[in-house]
C-alpha cells in the first residue's frame, strides 16, 4: 500500500511558468515532509522540507504548501527553468530528524520547455 | 552535506549469482540506509544499518537475500544474493547527517 500518493506522474511546463506537484498521505503520525529532486543517473537530493506546524515554506523559487487537515502537501516551482527538468519525489516520515524511514511518493517527471 | 560514492555504478549479472555493492561516505555517520528504486518507480527502504549492530530489515526484505555489512562509520556493503530478473533495480545507499538523508548515485543492476 502506497503510504504517500503523488500526482501528476508527468508534467510539462513552459519556461517561466509555475510547476505544481501534489502529494497526499493517510498516516497522521507523519511529521516530516521532504521533497527530493533526482536527475538521471544521480541519487535523489533534498530540495526542501517542512514540518506540519507551518502551512508554507519557501526557499528561493521553491515553495511547499502544507494542509494538515486535508493531509496534503504540494511543491510549487515558480519561474520554472529548463534546468529544473528532473524527477521530483515527495516523502514523509515519522520524526523530524530525518533518521527514520522515508516513505516516498511515486515521483513526478517534470519537463520544462524552453 | 555528505558525499557518497557507490561501486559499481552499474552491472549486468546472470540469474543465480550474487553481487556486492559498496557504499563509501566522506563523513562518519551512525545510520546508513539501503533503498531500492525499480525502473520508473519510487524508492523503497530495504534496511537500516547501524555500525556495530545487526541491520534492521523492512517488511518484504530478508537478510538471506540482502545481507548487509557495516564494518565502520564510513562504509557499508549490500549483497544481492541468488539474483533473479525481478532484482533488476537501482540500489541506493543513503546516510543521515545533520538530520538530513543524503543519497548516493545508485547502482543500476540488470539481471539476465
PDB file of C-alpha atoms in Angstrom:
ATOM      1  CA  UNK A   1       0.000   0.000   0.000  1.00  0.00           C
ATOM      2  CA  UNK A   2       1.408   3.349  -1.073  1.00  0.00           C
ATOM      3  CA  UNK A   3       1.795   5.475   2.045  1.00  0.00           C
ATOM      4  CA  UNK A   4       2.264   8.683   0.063  1.00  0.00           C
ATOM      5  CA  UNK A   5       0.334   9.319  -3.137  1.00  0.00           C
ATOM      6  CA  UNK A   6       1.803  11.727  -5.664  1.00  0.00           C
ATOM      7  CA  UNK A   7       0.410  13.363  -8.784  1.00  0.00           C
ATOM      8  CA  UNK A   8       0.787  14.016 -11.605  1.00  0.00           C
ATOM      9  CA  UNK A   9       3.064  11.292 -12.925  1.00  0.00           C
ATOM     10  CA  UNK A  10       4.474  13.662 -15.503  1.00  0.00           C
ATOM     11  CA  UNK A  11       4.286  17.387 -16.060  1.00  0.00           C
ATOM     12  CA  UNK A  12       5.285  19.640 -18.940  1.00  0.00           C
ATOM     13  CA  UNK A  13       5.627  23.348 -18.249  1.00  0.00           C
ATOM     14  CA  UNK A  14       6.780  26.265 -20.333  1.00  0.00           C
ATOM     15  CA  UNK A  15       9.838  28.170 -19.188  1.00  0.00           C
ATOM     16  CA  UNK A  16       8.788  30.837 -16.725  1.00  0.00           C
ATOM     17  CA  UNK A  17       5.637  29.009 -15.744  1.00  0.00           C
ATOM     18  CA  UNK A  18       4.631  27.521 -12.398  1.00  0.00           C
ATOM     19  CA  UNK A  19       5.073  23.802 -11.779  1.00  0.00           C
ATOM     20  CA  UNK A  20       2.794  22.264  -9.159  1.00  0.00           C
ATOM     21  CA  UNK A  21       3.155  18.745  -7.792  1.00  0.00           C
ATOM     22  CA  UNK A  22       0.746  17.349  -5.236  1.00  0.00           C
ATOM     23  CA  UNK A  23       1.050  14.689  -2.553  1.00  0.00           C
ATOM     24  CA  UNK A  24      -1.368  13.174  -0.071  1.00  0.00           C
ATOM     25  CA  UNK A  25      -0.880  10.910   2.913  1.00  0.00           C
ATOM     26  CA  UNK A  26      -3.031   8.984   5.362  1.00  0.00           C
ATOM     27  CA  UNK A  27      -0.798   8.344   8.350  1.00  0.00           C
ATOM     28  CA  UNK A  28      -1.283  11.207  10.803  1.00  0.00           C
ATOM     29  CA  UNK A  29       1.888  10.169  12.603  1.00  0.00           C
ATOM     30  CA  UNK A  30       3.962  11.589   9.757  1.00  0.00           C
ATOM     31  CA  UNK A  31       5.605  14.807  10.850  1.00  0.00           C
ATOM     32  CA  UNK A  32       8.381  15.403   8.348  1.00  0.00           C
ATOM     33  CA  UNK A  33       7.707  16.061   4.683  1.00  0.00           C
ATOM     34  CA  UNK A  34      10.707  16.480   2.368  1.00  0.00           C
ATOM     35  CA  UNK A  35      10.866  16.901  -1.371  1.00  0.00           C
ATOM     36  CA  UNK A  36      13.695  15.326  -3.336  1.00  0.00           C
ATOM     37  CA  UNK A  37      14.935  16.174  -6.820  1.00  0.00           C
ATOM     38  CA  UNK A  38      16.536  13.461  -8.937  1.00  0.00           C
ATOM     39  CA  UNK A  39      18.410  13.932 -12.191  1.00  0.00           C
ATOM     40  CA  UNK A  40      19.040  10.953 -14.495  1.00  0.00           C
ATOM     41  CA  UNK A  41      21.890   8.799 -13.238  1.00  0.00           C
ATOM     42  CA  UNK A  42      22.015  10.581  -9.900  1.00  0.00           C
ATOM     43  CA  UNK A  43      20.662   9.880  -6.466  1.00  0.00           C
ATOM     44  CA  UNK A  44      17.832  11.976  -5.044  1.00  0.00           C
ATOM     45  CA  UNK A  45      18.901  15.266  -3.499  1.00  0.00           C
ATOM     46  CA  UNK A  46      16.967  17.049  -0.763  1.00  0.00           C
ATOM     47  CA  UNK A  47      15.278  20.132  -2.176  1.00  0.00           C
ATOM     48  CA  UNK A  48      13.137  21.469   0.652  1.00  0.00           C
ATOM     49  CA  UNK A  49      11.325  20.061   3.679  1.00  0.00           C
ATOM     50  CA  UNK A  50       8.531  21.110   6.000  1.00  0.00           C
ATOM     51  CA  UNK A  51       7.124  20.246   9.390  1.00  0.00           C
ATOM     52  CA  UNK A  52       3.342  20.177   9.948  1.00  0.00           C
ATOM     53  CA  UNK A  53       3.392  23.115  12.363  1.00  0.00           C
ATOM     54  CA  UNK A  54       3.675  25.552   9.453  1.00  0.00           C
ATOM     55  CA  UNK A  55       1.492  25.883   6.383  1.00  0.00           C
ATOM     56  CA  UNK A  56       4.115  27.124   3.968  1.00  0.00           C
ATOM     57  CA  UNK A  57       7.865  27.159   3.486  1.00  0.00           C
ATOM     58  CA  UNK A  58       9.683  28.998   0.765  1.00  0.00           C
ATOM     59  CA  UNK A  59      13.263  28.658  -0.410  1.00  0.00           C
ATOM     60  CA  UNK A  60      14.060  30.673  -3.485  1.00  0.00           C
ATOM     61  CA  UNK A  61      11.780  29.594  -6.315  1.00  0.00           C
ATOM     62  CA  UNK A  62      10.596  26.512  -4.415  1.00  0.00           C
ATOM     63  CA  UNK A  63       7.627  26.576  -2.038  1.00  0.00           C
ATOM     64  CA  UNK A  64       5.965  23.816  -0.041  1.00  0.00           C
ATOM     65  CA  UNK A  65       2.325  24.338   0.850  1.00  0.00           C
ATOM     66  CA  UNK A  66       1.011  22.128   3.627  1.00  0.00           C
ATOM     67  CA  UNK A  67      -2.611  21.428   4.546  1.00  0.00           C
ATOM     68  CA  UNK A  68      -2.661  19.378   7.731  1.00  0.00           C
ATOM     69  CA  UNK A  69      -6.438  18.931   7.890  1.00  0.00           C
ATOM     70  CA  UNK A  70      -6.573  17.656   4.314  1.00  0.00           C
ATOM     71  CA  UNK A  71      -3.376  15.628   4.760  1.00  0.00           C
ATOM     72  CA  UNK A  72      -1.976  17.107   1.597  1.00  0.00           C
ATOM     73  CA  UNK A  73       1.151  18.971   0.646  1.00  0.00           C
ATOM     74  CA  UNK A  74       2.420  20.361  -2.597  1.00  0.00           C
ATOM     75  CA  UNK A  75       5.553  21.689  -4.243  1.00  0.00           C
ATOM     76  CA  UNK A  76       5.374  24.869  -6.281  1.00  0.00           C
ATOM     77  CA  UNK A  77       8.237  25.804  -8.567  1.00  0.00           C
ATOM     78  CA  UNK A  78       7.982  29.421  -9.620  1.00  0.00           C
ATOM     79  CA  UNK A  79       9.566  30.726 -12.817  1.00  0.00           C
ATOM     80  CA  UNK A  80      10.346  27.171 -13.913  1.00  0.00           C
ATOM     81  CA  UNK A  81      13.601  26.765 -15.838  1.00  0.00           C
ATOM     82  CA  UNK A  82      14.841  24.042 -18.211  1.00  0.00           C
ATOM     83  CA  UNK A  83      17.418  23.161 -15.547  1.00  0.00           C
ATOM     84  CA  UNK A  84      14.539  22.195 -13.257  1.00  0.00           C
ATOM     85  CA  UNK A  85      13.721  19.286 -15.580  1.00  0.00           C
ATOM     86  CA  UNK A  86      14.062  16.263 -13.299  1.00  0.00           C
ATOM     87  CA  UNK A  87      12.027  13.761 -11.338  1.00  0.00           C
ATOM     88  CA  UNK A  88      10.593  15.048  -8.090  1.00  0.00           C
ATOM     89  CA  UNK A  89       9.669  12.837  -5.162  1.00  0.00           C
ATOM     90  CA  UNK A  90       7.677  13.813  -2.136  1.00  0.00           C
ATOM     91  CA  UNK A  91       8.249  11.812   1.012  1.00  0.00           C
ATOM     92  CA  UNK A  92       7.094  11.539   4.589  1.00  0.00           C
ATOM     93  CA  UNK A  93       8.443  10.111   7.794  1.00  0.00           C
ATOM     94  CA  UNK A  94       7.725   9.936  11.474  1.00  0.00           C
ATOM     95  CA  UNK A  95      10.393  12.041  13.054  1.00  0.00           C
ATOM     96  CA  UNK A  96      11.939  15.337  12.095  1.00  0.00           C
ATOM     97  CA  UNK A  97      15.482  14.060  12.485  1.00  0.00           C
ATOM     98  CA  UNK A  98      15.423  12.566   9.030  1.00  0.00           C
ATOM     99  CA  UNK A  99      16.795   9.417  10.521  1.00  0.00           C
ATOM    100  CA  UNK A 100      13.632   7.479  10.103  1.00  0.00           C
ATOM    101  CA  UNK A 101      12.230   5.508   7.241  1.00  0.00           C
ATOM    102  CA  UNK A 102      11.239   7.822   4.420  1.00  0.00           C
ATOM    103  CA  UNK A 103       8.097   6.792   2.581  1.00  0.00           C
ATOM    104  CA  UNK A 104       8.363   8.109  -0.961  1.00  0.00           C
ATOM    105  CA  UNK A 105       5.711   9.073  -3.465  1.00  0.00           C
ATOM    106  CA  UNK A 106       5.832   7.575  -6.930  1.00  0.00           C
ATOM    107  CA  UNK A 107       7.595  10.547  -8.478  1.00  0.00           C
ATOM    108  CA  UNK A 108       6.753  13.263 -11.000  1.00  0.00           C
ATOM    109  CA  UNK A 109       8.822  13.691 -14.128  1.00  0.00           C
ATOM    110  CA  UNK A 110       8.965  17.416 -14.821  1.00  0.00           C
ATOM    111  CA  UNK A 111       9.935  18.747 -18.234  1.00  0.00           C
ATOM    112  CA  UNK A 112      10.389  22.484 -18.656  1.00  0.00           C
ATOM    113  CA  UNK A 113      10.238  23.545 -22.280  1.00  0.00           C
ATOM    114  CA  UNK A 114      12.471  26.480 -23.277  1.00  0.00           C
TER     115      UNK A 114
ATOM    116  CA  UNK B   1      26.487  17.761   3.380  1.00  0.00           C
ATOM    117  CA  UNK B   2      27.707  14.240   2.717  1.00  0.00           C
ATOM    118  CA  UNK B   3      29.446  12.930  -0.376  1.00  0.00           C
ATOM    119  CA  UNK B   4      28.535   9.333  -1.058  1.00  0.00           C
ATOM    120  CA  UNK B   5      30.091   7.038  -3.620  1.00  0.00           C
ATOM    121  CA  UNK B   6      28.902   3.638  -4.719  1.00  0.00           C
ATOM    122  CA  UNK B   7      30.605   0.812  -6.580  1.00  0.00           C
ATOM    123  CA  UNK B   8      29.854  -0.495  -9.085  1.00  0.00           C
ATOM    124  CA  UNK B   9      27.805   2.177 -10.798  1.00  0.00           C
ATOM    125  CA  UNK B  10      26.135  -0.472 -12.907  1.00  0.00           C
ATOM    126  CA  UNK B  11      26.391  -4.187 -13.586  1.00  0.00           C
ATOM    127  CA  UNK B  12      24.771  -6.894 -15.649  1.00  0.00           C
ATOM    128  CA  UNK B  13      24.585 -10.221 -13.862  1.00  0.00           C
ATOM    129  CA  UNK B  14      23.397 -13.704 -14.562  1.00  0.00           C
ATOM    130  CA  UNK B  15      20.490 -15.292 -12.763  1.00  0.00           C
ATOM    131  CA  UNK B  16      21.542 -17.191  -9.633  1.00  0.00           C
ATOM    132  CA  UNK B  17      24.695 -15.190  -8.966  1.00  0.00           C
ATOM    133  CA  UNK B  18      25.358 -12.600  -6.260  1.00  0.00           C
ATOM    134  CA  UNK B  19      26.565  -9.019  -6.396  1.00  0.00           C
ATOM    135  CA  UNK B  20      28.044  -6.936  -3.601  1.00  0.00           C
ATOM    136  CA  UNK B  21      27.512  -3.188  -3.751  1.00  0.00           C
ATOM    137  CA  UNK B  22      29.836  -0.900  -1.837  1.00  0.00           C
ATOM    138  CA  UNK B  23      28.940   2.425  -0.280  1.00  0.00           C
ATOM    139  CA  UNK B  24      31.535   4.909   0.956  1.00  0.00           C
ATOM    140  CA  UNK B  25      30.721   8.198   2.661  1.00  0.00           C
ATOM    141  CA  UNK B  26      33.101  11.065   3.360  1.00  0.00           C
ATOM    142  CA  UNK B  27      31.854  11.603   6.916  1.00  0.00           C
ATOM    143  CA  UNK B  28      31.402   9.344   9.890  1.00  0.00           C
ATOM    144  CA  UNK B  29      27.726   8.532  10.207  1.00  0.00           C
ATOM    145  CA  UNK B  30      25.799   6.364  12.600  1.00  0.00           C
ATOM    146  CA  UNK B  31      22.929   5.388  10.349  1.00  0.00           C
ATOM    147  CA  UNK B  32      23.151   4.146   6.789  1.00  0.00           C
ATOM    148  CA  UNK B  33      20.217   3.053   4.687  1.00  0.00           C
ATOM    149  CA  UNK B  34      19.812   0.919   1.604  1.00  0.00           C
ATOM    150  CA  UNK B  35      16.962   1.659  -0.797  1.00  0.00           C
ATOM    151  CA  UNK B  36      15.734   0.017  -3.967  1.00  0.00           C
ATOM    152  CA  UNK B  37      14.315   2.002  -6.861  1.00  0.00           C
ATOM    153  CA  UNK B  38      12.694  -0.144  -9.514  1.00  0.00           C
ATOM    154  CA  UNK B  39      12.587   1.296 -13.031  1.00  0.00           C
ATOM    155  CA  UNK B  40      10.305   4.298 -13.194  1.00  0.00           C
ATOM    156  CA  UNK B  41       9.099   3.716  -9.671  1.00  0.00           C
ATOM    157  CA  UNK B  42       9.514   5.045  -6.190  1.00  0.00           C
ATOM    158  CA  UNK B  43      12.185   4.299  -3.608  1.00  0.00           C
ATOM    159  CA  UNK B  44      11.631   1.554  -1.080  1.00  0.00           C
ATOM    160  CA  UNK B  45      13.719   1.085   2.044  1.00  0.00           C
ATOM    161  CA  UNK B  46      15.429  -2.303   2.222  1.00  0.00           C
ATOM    162  CA  UNK B  47      17.209  -2.000   5.550  1.00  0.00           C
ATOM    163  CA  UNK B  48      18.851   0.298   8.061  1.00  0.00           C
ATOM    164  CA  UNK B  49      22.432  -0.417   9.042  1.00  0.00           C
ATOM    165  CA  UNK B  50      23.958   0.937  12.222  1.00  0.00           C
ATOM    166  CA  UNK B  51      27.628   0.389  12.881  1.00  0.00           C
ATOM    167  CA  UNK B  52      28.177  -2.301  15.464  1.00  0.00           C
ATOM    168  CA  UNK B  53      24.753  -3.890  15.283  1.00  0.00           C
ATOM    169  CA  UNK B  54      22.713  -6.105  13.018  1.00  0.00           C
ATOM    170  CA  UNK B  55      20.890  -4.417  10.174  1.00  0.00           C
ATOM    171  CA  UNK B  56      17.153  -3.930  10.519  1.00  0.00           C
ATOM    172  CA  UNK B  57      15.166  -5.119   7.519  1.00  0.00           C
ATOM    173  CA  UNK B  58      11.858  -3.789   6.296  1.00  0.00           C
ATOM    174  CA  UNK B  59       8.876  -5.965   5.558  1.00  0.00           C
ATOM    175  CA  UNK B  60       9.440  -7.979   2.412  1.00  0.00           C
ATOM    176  CA  UNK B  61      13.230  -7.984   2.664  1.00  0.00           C
ATOM    177  CA  UNK B  62      15.267 -10.677   4.406  1.00  0.00           C
ATOM    178  CA  UNK B  63      18.867 -10.985   5.463  1.00  0.00           C
ATOM    179  CA  UNK B  64      19.493 -14.149   3.476  1.00  0.00           C
ATOM    180  CA  UNK B  65      18.609 -12.328   0.273  1.00  0.00           C
ATOM    181  CA  UNK B  66      20.158  -8.946   1.109  1.00  0.00           C
ATOM    182  CA  UNK B  67      22.983  -9.400   3.616  1.00  0.00           C
ATOM    183  CA  UNK B  68      24.499  -6.127   4.781  1.00  0.00           C
ATOM    184  CA  UNK B  69      27.820  -5.357   6.374  1.00  0.00           C
ATOM    185  CA  UNK B  70      28.706  -2.211   8.292  1.00  0.00           C
ATOM    186  CA  UNK B  71      32.329  -2.569   9.392  1.00  0.00           C
ATOM    187  CA  UNK B  72      32.890   1.095  10.273  1.00  0.00           C
ATOM    188  CA  UNK B  73      31.277   4.523  10.332  1.00  0.00           C
ATOM    189  CA  UNK B  74      32.034   5.391   6.694  1.00  0.00           C
ATOM    190  CA  UNK B  75      31.418   2.158   4.806  1.00  0.00           C
ATOM    191  CA  UNK B  76      28.726  -0.412   4.120  1.00  0.00           C
ATOM    192  CA  UNK B  77      28.021  -3.180   1.648  1.00  0.00           C
ATOM    193  CA  UNK B  78      24.783  -4.665   0.377  1.00  0.00           C
ATOM    194  CA  UNK B  79      24.820  -8.067  -1.287  1.00  0.00           C
ATOM    195  CA  UNK B  80      22.034  -9.112  -3.603  1.00  0.00           C
ATOM    196  CA  UNK B  81      22.067 -12.900  -3.414  1.00  0.00           C
ATOM    197  CA  UNK B  82      20.821 -15.581  -5.778  1.00  0.00           C
ATOM    198  CA  UNK B  83      19.627 -12.947  -8.189  1.00  0.00           C
ATOM    199  CA  UNK B  84      16.606 -13.196 -10.441  1.00  0.00           C
ATOM    200  CA  UNK B  85      15.378 -10.763 -13.123  1.00  0.00           C
ATOM    201  CA  UNK B  86      12.978  -9.317 -10.527  1.00  0.00           C
ATOM    202  CA  UNK B  87      16.019  -7.949  -8.677  1.00  0.00           C
ATOM    203  CA  UNK B  88      16.799  -5.634 -11.586  1.00  0.00           C
ATOM    204  CA  UNK B  89      16.691  -2.214  -9.961  1.00  0.00           C
ATOM    205  CA  UNK B  90      18.725   0.744  -8.865  1.00  0.00           C
ATOM    206  CA  UNK B  91      20.140   0.233  -5.395  1.00  0.00           C
ATOM    207  CA  UNK B  92      20.823   3.394  -3.436  1.00  0.00           C
ATOM    208  CA  UNK B  93      22.853   3.950  -0.323  1.00  0.00           C
ATOM    209  CA  UNK B  94      21.735   6.755   1.966  1.00  0.00           C
ATOM    210  CA  UNK B  95      23.101   8.308   5.140  1.00  0.00           C
ATOM    211  CA  UNK B  96      21.709  10.531   7.817  1.00  0.00           C
ATOM    212  CA  UNK B  97      23.852  13.559   8.544  1.00  0.00           C
ATOM    213  CA  UNK B  98      22.726  16.626  10.471  1.00  0.00           C
ATOM    214  CA  UNK B  99      19.101  15.442  10.369  1.00  0.00           C
ATOM    215  CA  UNK B 100      19.060  15.089   6.596  1.00  0.00           C
ATOM    216  CA  UNK B 101      19.155  11.972   4.442  1.00  0.00           C
ATOM    217  CA  UNK B 102      21.667  12.118   1.616  1.00  0.00           C
ATOM    218  CA  UNK B 103      21.706   9.629  -1.234  1.00  0.00           C
ATOM    219  CA  UNK B 104      24.470   8.086  -3.255  1.00  0.00           C
ATOM    220  CA  UNK B 105      24.327   7.977  -7.068  1.00  0.00           C
ATOM    221  CA  UNK B 106      22.982   4.435  -7.090  1.00  0.00           C
ATOM    222  CA  UNK B 107      23.998   1.113  -8.595  1.00  0.00           C
ATOM    223  CA  UNK B 108      21.994   0.078 -11.636  1.00  0.00           C
ATOM    224  CA  UNK B 109      21.647  -3.698 -11.616  1.00  0.00           C
ATOM    225  CA  UNK B 110      20.337  -5.728 -14.536  1.00  0.00           C
ATOM    226  CA  UNK B 111      19.787  -9.443 -14.042  1.00  0.00           C
ATOM    227  CA  UNK B 112      19.511 -11.612 -17.138  1.00  0.00           C
TER     228      UNK B 112
END
